[in-house]
PDB file of C-alpha atoms in Angstrom:
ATOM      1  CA  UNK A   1       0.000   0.000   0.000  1.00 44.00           C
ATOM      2  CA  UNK A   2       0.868   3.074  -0.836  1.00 50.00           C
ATOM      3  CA  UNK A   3       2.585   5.594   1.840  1.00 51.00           C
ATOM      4  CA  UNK A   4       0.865   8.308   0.500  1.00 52.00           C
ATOM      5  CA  UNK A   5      -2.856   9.719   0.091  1.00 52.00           C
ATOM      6  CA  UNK A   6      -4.802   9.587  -3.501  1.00 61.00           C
ATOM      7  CA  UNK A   7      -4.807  13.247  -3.584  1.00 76.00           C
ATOM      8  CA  UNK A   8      -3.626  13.444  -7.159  1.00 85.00           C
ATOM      9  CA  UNK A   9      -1.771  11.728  -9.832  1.00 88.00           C
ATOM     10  CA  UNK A  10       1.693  10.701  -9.304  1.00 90.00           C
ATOM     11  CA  UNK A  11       5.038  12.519 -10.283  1.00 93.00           C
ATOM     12  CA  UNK A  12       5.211   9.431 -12.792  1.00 92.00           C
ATOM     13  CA  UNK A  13       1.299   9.435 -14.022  1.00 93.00           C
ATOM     14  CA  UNK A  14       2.212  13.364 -14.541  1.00 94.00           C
ATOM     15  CA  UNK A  15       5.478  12.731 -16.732  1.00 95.00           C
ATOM     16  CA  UNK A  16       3.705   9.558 -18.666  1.00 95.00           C
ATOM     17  CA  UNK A  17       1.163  11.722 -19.506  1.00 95.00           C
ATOM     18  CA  UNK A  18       2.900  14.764 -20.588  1.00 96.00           C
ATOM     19  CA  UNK A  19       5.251  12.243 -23.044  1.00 95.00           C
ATOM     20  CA  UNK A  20       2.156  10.962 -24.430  1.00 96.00           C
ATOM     21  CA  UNK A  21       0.460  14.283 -24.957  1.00 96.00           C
ATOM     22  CA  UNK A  22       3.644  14.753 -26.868  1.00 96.00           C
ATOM     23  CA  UNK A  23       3.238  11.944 -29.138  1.00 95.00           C
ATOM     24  CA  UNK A  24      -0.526  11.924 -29.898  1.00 96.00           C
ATOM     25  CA  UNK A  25       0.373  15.910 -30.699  1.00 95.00           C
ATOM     26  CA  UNK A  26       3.312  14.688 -33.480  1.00 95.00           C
ATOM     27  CA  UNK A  27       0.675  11.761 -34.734  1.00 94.00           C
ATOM     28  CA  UNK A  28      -2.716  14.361 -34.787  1.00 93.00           C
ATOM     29  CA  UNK A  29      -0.237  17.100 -36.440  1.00 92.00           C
ATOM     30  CA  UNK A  30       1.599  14.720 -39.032  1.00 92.00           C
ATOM     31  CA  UNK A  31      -2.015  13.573 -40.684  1.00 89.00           C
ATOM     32  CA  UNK A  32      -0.982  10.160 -39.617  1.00 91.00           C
ATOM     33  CA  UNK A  33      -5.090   9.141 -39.479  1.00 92.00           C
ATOM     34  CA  UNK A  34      -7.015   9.357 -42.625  1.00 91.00           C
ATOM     35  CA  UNK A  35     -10.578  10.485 -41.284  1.00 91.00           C
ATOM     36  CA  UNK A  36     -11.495  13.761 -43.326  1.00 90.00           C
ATOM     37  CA  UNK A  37     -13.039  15.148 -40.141  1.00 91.00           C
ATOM     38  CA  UNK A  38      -9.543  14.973 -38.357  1.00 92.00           C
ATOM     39  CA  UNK A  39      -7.599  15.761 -41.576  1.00 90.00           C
ATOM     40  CA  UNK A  40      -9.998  19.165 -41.696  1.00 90.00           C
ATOM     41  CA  UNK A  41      -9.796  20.012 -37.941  1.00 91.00           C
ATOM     42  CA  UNK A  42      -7.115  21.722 -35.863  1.00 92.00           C
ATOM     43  CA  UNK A  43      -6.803  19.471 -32.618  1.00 93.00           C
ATOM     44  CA  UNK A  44      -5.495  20.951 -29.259  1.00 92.00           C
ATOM     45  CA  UNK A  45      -4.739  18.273 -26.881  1.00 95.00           C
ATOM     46  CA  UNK A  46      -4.329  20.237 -23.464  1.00 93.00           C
ATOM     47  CA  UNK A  47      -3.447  17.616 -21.383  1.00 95.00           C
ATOM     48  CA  UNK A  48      -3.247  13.479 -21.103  1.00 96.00           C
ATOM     49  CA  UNK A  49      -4.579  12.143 -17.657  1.00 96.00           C
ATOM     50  CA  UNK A  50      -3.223   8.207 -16.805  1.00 96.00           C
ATOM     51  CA  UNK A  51      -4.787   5.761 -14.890  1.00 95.00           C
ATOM     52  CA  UNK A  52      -2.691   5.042 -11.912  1.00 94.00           C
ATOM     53  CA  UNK A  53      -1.211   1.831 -13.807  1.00 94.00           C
ATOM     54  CA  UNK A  54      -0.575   3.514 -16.754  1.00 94.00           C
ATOM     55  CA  UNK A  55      -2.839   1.580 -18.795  1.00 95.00           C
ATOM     56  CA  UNK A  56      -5.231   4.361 -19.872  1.00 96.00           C
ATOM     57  CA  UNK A  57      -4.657   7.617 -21.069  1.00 96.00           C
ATOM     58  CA  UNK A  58      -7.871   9.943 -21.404  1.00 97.00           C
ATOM     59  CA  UNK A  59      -6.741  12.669 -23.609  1.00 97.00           C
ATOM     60  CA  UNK A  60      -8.797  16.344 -23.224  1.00 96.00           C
ATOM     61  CA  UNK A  61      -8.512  17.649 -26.361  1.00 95.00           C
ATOM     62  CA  UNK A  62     -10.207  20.938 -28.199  1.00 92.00           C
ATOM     63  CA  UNK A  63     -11.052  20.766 -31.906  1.00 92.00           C
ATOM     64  CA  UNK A  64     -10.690  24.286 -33.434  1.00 88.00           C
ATOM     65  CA  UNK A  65     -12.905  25.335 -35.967  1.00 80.00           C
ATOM     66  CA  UNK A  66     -15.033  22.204 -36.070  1.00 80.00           C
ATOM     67  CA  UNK A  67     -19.034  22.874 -36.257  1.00 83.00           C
ATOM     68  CA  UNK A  68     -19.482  19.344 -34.134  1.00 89.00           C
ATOM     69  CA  UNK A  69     -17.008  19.077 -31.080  1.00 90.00           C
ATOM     70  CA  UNK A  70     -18.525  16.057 -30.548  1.00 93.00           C
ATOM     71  CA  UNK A  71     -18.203  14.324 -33.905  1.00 94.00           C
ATOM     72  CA  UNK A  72     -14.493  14.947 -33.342  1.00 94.00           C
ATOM     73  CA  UNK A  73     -14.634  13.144 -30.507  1.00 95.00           C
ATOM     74  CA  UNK A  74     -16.070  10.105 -31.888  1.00 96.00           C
ATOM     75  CA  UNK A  75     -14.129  10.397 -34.914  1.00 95.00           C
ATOM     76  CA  UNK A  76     -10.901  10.224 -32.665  1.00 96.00           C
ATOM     77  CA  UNK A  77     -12.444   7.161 -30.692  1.00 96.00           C
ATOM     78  CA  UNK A  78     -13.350   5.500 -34.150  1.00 96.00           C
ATOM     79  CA  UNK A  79      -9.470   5.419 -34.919  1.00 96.00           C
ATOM     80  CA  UNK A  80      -8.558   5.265 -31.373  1.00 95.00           C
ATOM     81  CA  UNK A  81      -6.685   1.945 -32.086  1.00 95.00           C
ATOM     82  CA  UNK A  82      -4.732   2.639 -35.195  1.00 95.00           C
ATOM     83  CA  UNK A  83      -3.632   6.077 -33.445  1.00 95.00           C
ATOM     84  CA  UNK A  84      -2.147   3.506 -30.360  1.00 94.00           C
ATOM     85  CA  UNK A  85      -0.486   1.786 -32.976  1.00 93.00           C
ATOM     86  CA  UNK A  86       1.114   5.165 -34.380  1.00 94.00           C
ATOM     87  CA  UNK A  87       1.726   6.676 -30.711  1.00 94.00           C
ATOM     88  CA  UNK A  88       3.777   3.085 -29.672  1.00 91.00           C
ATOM     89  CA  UNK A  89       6.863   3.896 -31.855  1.00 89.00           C
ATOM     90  CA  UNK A  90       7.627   6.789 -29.311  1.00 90.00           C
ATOM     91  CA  UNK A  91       6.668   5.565 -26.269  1.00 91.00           C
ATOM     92  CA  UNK A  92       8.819   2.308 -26.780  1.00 89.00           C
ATOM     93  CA  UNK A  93      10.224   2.614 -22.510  1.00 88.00           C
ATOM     94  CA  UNK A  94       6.358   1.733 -21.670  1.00 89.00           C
ATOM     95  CA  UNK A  95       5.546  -1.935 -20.616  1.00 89.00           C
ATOM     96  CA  UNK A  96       2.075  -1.654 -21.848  1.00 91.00           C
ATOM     97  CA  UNK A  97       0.955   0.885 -24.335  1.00 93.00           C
ATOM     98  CA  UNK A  98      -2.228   2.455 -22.822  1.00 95.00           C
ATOM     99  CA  UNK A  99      -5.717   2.526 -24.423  1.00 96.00           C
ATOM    100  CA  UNK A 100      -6.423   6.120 -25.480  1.00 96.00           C
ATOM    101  CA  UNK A 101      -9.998   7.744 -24.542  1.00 97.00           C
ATOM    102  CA  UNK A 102     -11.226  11.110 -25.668  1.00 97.00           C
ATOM    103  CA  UNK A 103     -12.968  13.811 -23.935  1.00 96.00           C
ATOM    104  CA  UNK A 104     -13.972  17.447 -24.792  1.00 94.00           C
ATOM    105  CA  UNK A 105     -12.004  20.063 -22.684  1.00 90.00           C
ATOM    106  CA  UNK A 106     -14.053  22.427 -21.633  1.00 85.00           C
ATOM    107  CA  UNK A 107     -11.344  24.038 -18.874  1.00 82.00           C
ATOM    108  CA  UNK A 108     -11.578  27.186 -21.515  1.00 78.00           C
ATOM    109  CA  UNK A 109     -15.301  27.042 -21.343  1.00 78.00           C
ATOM    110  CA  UNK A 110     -14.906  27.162 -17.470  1.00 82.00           C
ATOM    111  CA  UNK A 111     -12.643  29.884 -17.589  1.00 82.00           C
ATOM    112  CA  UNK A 112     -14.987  32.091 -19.966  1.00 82.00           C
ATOM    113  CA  UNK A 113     -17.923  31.561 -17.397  1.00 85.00           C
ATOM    114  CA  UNK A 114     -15.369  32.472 -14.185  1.00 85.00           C
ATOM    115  CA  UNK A 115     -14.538  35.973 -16.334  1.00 84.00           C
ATOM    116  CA  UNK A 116     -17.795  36.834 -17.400  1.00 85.00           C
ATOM    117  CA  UNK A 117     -18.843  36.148 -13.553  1.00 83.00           C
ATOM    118  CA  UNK A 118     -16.151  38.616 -12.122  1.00 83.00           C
ATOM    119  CA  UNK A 119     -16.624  41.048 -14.482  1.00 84.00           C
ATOM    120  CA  UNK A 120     -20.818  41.434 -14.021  1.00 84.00           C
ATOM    121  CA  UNK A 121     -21.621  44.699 -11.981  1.00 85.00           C
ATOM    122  CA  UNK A 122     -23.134  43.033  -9.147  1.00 82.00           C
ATOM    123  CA  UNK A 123     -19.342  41.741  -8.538  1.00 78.00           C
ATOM    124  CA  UNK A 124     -17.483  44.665  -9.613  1.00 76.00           C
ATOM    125  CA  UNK A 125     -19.915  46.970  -7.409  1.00 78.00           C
ATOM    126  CA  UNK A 126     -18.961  44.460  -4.806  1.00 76.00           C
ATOM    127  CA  UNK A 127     -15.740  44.598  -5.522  1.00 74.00           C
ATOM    128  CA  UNK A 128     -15.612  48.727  -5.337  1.00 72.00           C
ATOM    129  CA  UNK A 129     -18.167  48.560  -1.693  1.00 61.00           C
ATOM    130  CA  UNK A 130     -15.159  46.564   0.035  1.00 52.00           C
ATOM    131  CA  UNK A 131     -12.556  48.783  -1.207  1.00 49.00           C
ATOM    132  CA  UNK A 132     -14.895  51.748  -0.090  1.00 50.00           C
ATOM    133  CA  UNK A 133     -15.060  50.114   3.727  1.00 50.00           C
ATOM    134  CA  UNK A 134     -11.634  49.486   4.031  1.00 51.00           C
ATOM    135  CA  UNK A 135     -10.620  52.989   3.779  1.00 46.00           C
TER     136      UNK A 135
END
Protein backbone atom coordinates (compact mmCIF):
# COMPACT_ATOMS: atom_id res chain seq x y z
CA UNK A 1 0.00 0.00 0.00
CA UNK A 2 0.87 3.07 -0.84
CA UNK A 3 2.59 5.59 1.84
CA UNK A 4 0.86 8.31 0.50
CA UNK A 5 -2.86 9.72 0.09
CA UNK A 6 -4.80 9.59 -3.50
CA UNK A 7 -4.81 13.25 -3.58
CA UNK A 8 -3.63 13.44 -7.16
CA UNK A 9 -1.77 11.73 -9.83
CA UNK A 10 1.69 10.70 -9.30
CA UNK A 11 5.04 12.52 -10.28
CA UNK A 12 5.21 9.43 -12.79
CA UNK A 13 1.30 9.43 -14.02
CA UNK A 14 2.21 13.36 -14.54
CA UNK A 15 5.48 12.73 -16.73
CA UNK A 16 3.71 9.56 -18.67
CA UNK A 17 1.16 11.72 -19.51
CA UNK A 18 2.90 14.76 -20.59
CA UNK A 19 5.25 12.24 -23.04
CA UNK A 20 2.16 10.96 -24.43
CA UNK A 21 0.46 14.28 -24.96
CA UNK A 22 3.64 14.75 -26.87
CA UNK A 23 3.24 11.94 -29.14
CA UNK A 24 -0.53 11.92 -29.90
CA UNK A 25 0.37 15.91 -30.70
CA UNK A 26 3.31 14.69 -33.48
CA UNK A 27 0.67 11.76 -34.73
CA UNK A 28 -2.72 14.36 -34.79
CA UNK A 29 -0.24 17.10 -36.44
CA UNK A 30 1.60 14.72 -39.03
CA UNK A 31 -2.01 13.57 -40.68
CA UNK A 32 -0.98 10.16 -39.62
CA UNK A 33 -5.09 9.14 -39.48
CA UNK A 34 -7.01 9.36 -42.63
CA UNK A 35 -10.58 10.48 -41.28
CA UNK A 36 -11.50 13.76 -43.33
CA UNK A 37 -13.04 15.15 -40.14
CA UNK A 38 -9.54 14.97 -38.36
CA UNK A 39 -7.60 15.76 -41.58
CA UNK A 40 -10.00 19.17 -41.70
CA UNK A 41 -9.80 20.01 -37.94
CA UNK A 42 -7.11 21.72 -35.86
CA UNK A 43 -6.80 19.47 -32.62
CA UNK A 44 -5.50 20.95 -29.26
CA UNK A 45 -4.74 18.27 -26.88
CA UNK A 46 -4.33 20.24 -23.46
CA UNK A 47 -3.45 17.62 -21.38
CA UNK A 48 -3.25 13.48 -21.10
CA UNK A 49 -4.58 12.14 -17.66
CA UNK A 50 -3.22 8.21 -16.81
CA UNK A 51 -4.79 5.76 -14.89
CA UNK A 52 -2.69 5.04 -11.91
CA UNK A 53 -1.21 1.83 -13.81
CA UNK A 54 -0.57 3.51 -16.75
CA UNK A 55 -2.84 1.58 -18.79
CA UNK A 56 -5.23 4.36 -19.87
CA UNK A 57 -4.66 7.62 -21.07
CA UNK A 58 -7.87 9.94 -21.40
CA UNK A 59 -6.74 12.67 -23.61
CA UNK A 60 -8.80 16.34 -23.22
CA UNK A 61 -8.51 17.65 -26.36
CA UNK A 62 -10.21 20.94 -28.20
CA UNK A 63 -11.05 20.77 -31.91
CA UNK A 64 -10.69 24.29 -33.43
CA UNK A 65 -12.90 25.34 -35.97
CA UNK A 66 -15.03 22.20 -36.07
CA UNK A 67 -19.03 22.87 -36.26
CA UNK A 68 -19.48 19.34 -34.13
CA UNK A 69 -17.01 19.08 -31.08
CA UNK A 70 -18.53 16.06 -30.55
CA UNK A 71 -18.20 14.32 -33.90
CA UNK A 72 -14.49 14.95 -33.34
CA UNK A 73 -14.63 13.14 -30.51
CA UNK A 74 -16.07 10.11 -31.89
CA UNK A 75 -14.13 10.40 -34.91
CA UNK A 76 -10.90 10.22 -32.67
CA UNK A 77 -12.44 7.16 -30.69
CA UNK A 78 -13.35 5.50 -34.15
CA UNK A 79 -9.47 5.42 -34.92
CA UNK A 80 -8.56 5.27 -31.37
CA UNK A 81 -6.69 1.94 -32.09
CA UNK A 82 -4.73 2.64 -35.20
CA UNK A 83 -3.63 6.08 -33.44
CA UNK A 84 -2.15 3.51 -30.36
CA UNK A 85 -0.49 1.79 -32.98
CA UNK A 86 1.11 5.16 -34.38
CA UNK A 87 1.73 6.68 -30.71
CA UNK A 88 3.78 3.08 -29.67
CA UNK A 89 6.86 3.90 -31.85
CA UNK A 90 7.63 6.79 -29.31
CA UNK A 91 6.67 5.57 -26.27
CA UNK A 92 8.82 2.31 -26.78
CA UNK A 93 10.22 2.61 -22.51
CA UNK A 94 6.36 1.73 -21.67
CA UNK A 95 5.55 -1.93 -20.62
CA UNK A 96 2.08 -1.65 -21.85
CA UNK A 97 0.95 0.88 -24.34
CA UNK A 98 -2.23 2.46 -22.82
CA UNK A 99 -5.72 2.53 -24.42
CA UNK A 100 -6.42 6.12 -25.48
CA UNK A 101 -10.00 7.74 -24.54
CA UNK A 102 -11.23 11.11 -25.67
CA UNK A 103 -12.97 13.81 -23.94
CA UNK A 104 -13.97 17.45 -24.79
CA UNK A 105 -12.00 20.06 -22.68
CA UNK A 106 -14.05 22.43 -21.63
CA UNK A 107 -11.34 24.04 -18.87
CA UNK A 108 -11.58 27.19 -21.52
CA UNK A 109 -15.30 27.04 -21.34
CA UNK A 110 -14.91 27.16 -17.47
CA UNK A 111 -12.64 29.88 -17.59
CA UNK A 112 -14.99 32.09 -19.97
CA UNK A 113 -17.92 31.56 -17.40
CA UNK A 114 -15.37 32.47 -14.19
CA UNK A 115 -14.54 35.97 -16.33
CA UNK A 116 -17.80 36.83 -17.40
CA UNK A 117 -18.84 36.15 -13.55
CA UNK A 118 -16.15 38.62 -12.12
CA UNK A 119 -16.62 41.05 -14.48
CA UNK A 120 -20.82 41.43 -14.02
CA UNK A 121 -21.62 44.70 -11.98
CA UNK A 122 -23.13 43.03 -9.15
CA UNK A 123 -19.34 41.74 -8.54
CA UNK A 124 -17.48 44.67 -9.61
CA UNK A 125 -19.91 46.97 -7.41
CA UNK A 126 -18.96 44.46 -4.81
CA UNK A 127 -15.74 44.60 -5.52
CA UNK A 128 -15.61 48.73 -5.34
CA UNK A 129 -18.17 48.56 -1.69
CA UNK A 130 -15.16 46.56 0.04
CA UNK A 131 -12.56 48.78 -1.21
CA UNK A 132 -14.90 51.75 -0.09
CA UNK A 133 -15.06 50.11 3.73
CA UNK A 134 -11.63 49.49 4.03
CA UNK A 135 -10.62 52.99 3.78
Amino acid sequence: MSRFSSSGPSQRQLRVGEQVRHALSDVLQRGEVRDDLIESTVISISEVSMSPDLKIATAFVTPLGAADDQAVIKALARNAKFIRGRVSGALKQMKYMPEFRFRLDTSYDNMARIDELLRSPEVARDLDHDGDDKE
